PDB file of C-alpha atoms in Angstrom:
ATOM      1  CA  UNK A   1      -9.394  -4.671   2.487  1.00  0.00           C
ATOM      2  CA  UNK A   2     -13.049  -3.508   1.687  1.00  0.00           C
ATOM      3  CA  UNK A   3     -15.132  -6.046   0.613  1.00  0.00           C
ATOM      4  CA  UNK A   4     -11.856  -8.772   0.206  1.00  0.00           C
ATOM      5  CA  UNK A   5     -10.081 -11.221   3.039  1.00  0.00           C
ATOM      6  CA  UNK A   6      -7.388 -13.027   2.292  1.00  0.00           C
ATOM      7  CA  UNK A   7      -6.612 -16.226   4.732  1.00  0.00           C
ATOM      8  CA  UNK A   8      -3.440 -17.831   3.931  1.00  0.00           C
ATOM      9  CA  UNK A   9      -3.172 -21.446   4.529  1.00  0.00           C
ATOM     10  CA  UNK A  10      -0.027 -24.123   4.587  1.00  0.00           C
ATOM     11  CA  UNK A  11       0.268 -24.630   0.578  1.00  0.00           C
ATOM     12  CA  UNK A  12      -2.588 -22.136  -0.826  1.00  0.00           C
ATOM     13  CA  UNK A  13      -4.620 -18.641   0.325  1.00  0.00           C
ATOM     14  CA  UNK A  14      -8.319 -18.060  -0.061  1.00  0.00           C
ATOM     15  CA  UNK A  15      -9.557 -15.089  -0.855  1.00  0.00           C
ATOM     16  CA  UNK A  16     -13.307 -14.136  -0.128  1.00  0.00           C
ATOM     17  CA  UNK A  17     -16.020 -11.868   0.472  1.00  0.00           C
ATOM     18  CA  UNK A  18     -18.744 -10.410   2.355  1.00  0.00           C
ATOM     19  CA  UNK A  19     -22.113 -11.986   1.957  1.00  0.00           C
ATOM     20  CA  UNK A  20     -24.221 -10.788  -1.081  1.00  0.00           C
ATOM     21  CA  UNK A  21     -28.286 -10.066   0.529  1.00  0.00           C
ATOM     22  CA  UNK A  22     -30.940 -11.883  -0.867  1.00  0.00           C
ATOM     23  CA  UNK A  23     -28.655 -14.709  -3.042  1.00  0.00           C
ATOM     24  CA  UNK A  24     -30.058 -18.017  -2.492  1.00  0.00           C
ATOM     25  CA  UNK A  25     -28.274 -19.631  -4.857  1.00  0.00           C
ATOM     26  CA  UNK A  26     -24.485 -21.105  -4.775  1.00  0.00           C
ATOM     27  CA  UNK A  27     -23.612 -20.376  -8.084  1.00  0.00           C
ATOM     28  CA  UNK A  28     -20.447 -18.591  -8.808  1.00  0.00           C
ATOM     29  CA  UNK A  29     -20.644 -15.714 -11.239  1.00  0.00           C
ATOM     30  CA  UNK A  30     -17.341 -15.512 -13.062  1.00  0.00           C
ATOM     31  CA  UNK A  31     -17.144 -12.030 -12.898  1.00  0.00           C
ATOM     32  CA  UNK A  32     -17.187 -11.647  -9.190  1.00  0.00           C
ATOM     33  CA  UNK A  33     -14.733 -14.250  -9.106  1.00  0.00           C
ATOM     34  CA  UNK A  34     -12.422 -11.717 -11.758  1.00  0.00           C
ATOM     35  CA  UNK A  35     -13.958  -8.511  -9.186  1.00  0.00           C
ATOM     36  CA  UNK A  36     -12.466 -10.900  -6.190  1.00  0.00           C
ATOM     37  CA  UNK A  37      -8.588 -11.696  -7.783  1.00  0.00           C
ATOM     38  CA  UNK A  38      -8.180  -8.250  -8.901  1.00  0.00           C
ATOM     39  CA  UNK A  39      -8.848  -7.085  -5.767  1.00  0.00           C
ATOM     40  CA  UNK A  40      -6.962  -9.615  -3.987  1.00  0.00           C
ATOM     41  CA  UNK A  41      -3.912  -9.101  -6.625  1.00  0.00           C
ATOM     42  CA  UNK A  42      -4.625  -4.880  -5.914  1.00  0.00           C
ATOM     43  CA  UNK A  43      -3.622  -6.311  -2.263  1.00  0.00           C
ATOM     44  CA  UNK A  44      -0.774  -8.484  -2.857  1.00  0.00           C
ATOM     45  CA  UNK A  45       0.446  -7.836  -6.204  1.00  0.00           C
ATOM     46  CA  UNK A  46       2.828 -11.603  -6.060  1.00  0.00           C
ATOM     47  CA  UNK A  47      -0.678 -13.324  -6.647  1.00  0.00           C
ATOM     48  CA  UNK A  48      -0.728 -12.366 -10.115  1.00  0.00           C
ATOM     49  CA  UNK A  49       1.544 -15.217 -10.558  1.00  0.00           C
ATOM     50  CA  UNK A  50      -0.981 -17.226  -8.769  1.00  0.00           C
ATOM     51  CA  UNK A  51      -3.416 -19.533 -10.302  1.00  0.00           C
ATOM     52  CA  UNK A  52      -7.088 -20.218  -9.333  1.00  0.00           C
ATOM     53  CA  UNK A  53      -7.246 -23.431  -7.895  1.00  0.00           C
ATOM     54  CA  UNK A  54     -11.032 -23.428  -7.490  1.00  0.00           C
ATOM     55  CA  UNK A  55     -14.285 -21.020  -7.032  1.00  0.00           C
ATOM     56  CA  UNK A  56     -17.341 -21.628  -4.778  1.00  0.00           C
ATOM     57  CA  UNK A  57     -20.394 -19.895  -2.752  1.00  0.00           C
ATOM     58  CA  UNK A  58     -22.018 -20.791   0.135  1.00  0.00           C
ATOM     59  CA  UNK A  59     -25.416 -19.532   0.999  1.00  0.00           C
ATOM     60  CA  UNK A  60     -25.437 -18.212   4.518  1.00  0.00           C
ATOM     61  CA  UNK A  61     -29.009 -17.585   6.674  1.00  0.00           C
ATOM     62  CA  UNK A  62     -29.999 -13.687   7.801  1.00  0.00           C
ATOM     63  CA  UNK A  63     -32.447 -12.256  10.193  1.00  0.00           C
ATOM     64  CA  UNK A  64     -34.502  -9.100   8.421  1.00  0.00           C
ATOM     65  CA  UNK A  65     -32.149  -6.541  10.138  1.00  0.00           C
ATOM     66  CA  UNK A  66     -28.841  -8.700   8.583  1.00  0.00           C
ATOM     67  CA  UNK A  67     -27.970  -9.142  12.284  1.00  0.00           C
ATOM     68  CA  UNK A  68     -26.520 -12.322  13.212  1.00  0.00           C
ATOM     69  CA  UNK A  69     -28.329 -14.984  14.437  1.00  0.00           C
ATOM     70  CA  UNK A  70     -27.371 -16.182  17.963  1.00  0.00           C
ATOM     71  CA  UNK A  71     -28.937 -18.717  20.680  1.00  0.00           C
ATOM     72  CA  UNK A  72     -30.779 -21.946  20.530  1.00  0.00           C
ATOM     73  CA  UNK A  73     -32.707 -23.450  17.779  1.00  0.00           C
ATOM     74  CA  UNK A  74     -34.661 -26.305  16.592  1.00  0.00           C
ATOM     75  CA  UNK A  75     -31.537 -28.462  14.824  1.00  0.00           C
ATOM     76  CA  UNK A  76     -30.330 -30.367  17.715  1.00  0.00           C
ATOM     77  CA  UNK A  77     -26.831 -29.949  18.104  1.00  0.00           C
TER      78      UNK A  77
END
């Protein structure tokens, strides 16, 4: 759905988001997380019966244009 994925797994289902430009910071913000499960519960309305198991961010690098980044770089591997 816009701005929402929802990846089942064996025993729970994530739901997530598109990045957020210019965050550097991984700390969640409890009401995105609320924004997030009532879309995700708009979606599949069963999951209001679901509990939150756990909330996190990631911080994710971007070129200027929000393209992604592809090729070689200096980080072996």
């Amino acid at each position: 759905t816009e701005g929402l994925y929802l990846i089942p797994h064996a025993r729970w289902l994530l739901a997530g988001a598109t990045s957020e430009p210019g965050r550097s910071d991984e700390a969640t913000d409890p009401e995105a997380v609320a924004a997030l499960r009532r879309r995700a519960e708009e979606a599949a309305p069963e999951l209001k019966r679901a509990g939150l198991k756990d909330a996190w961010a990631g911080v994710r690098p971007a070129a200027p244009d929000e393209r992604p980044l592809l090729g070689a770089c200096a980080i072996p591997g």
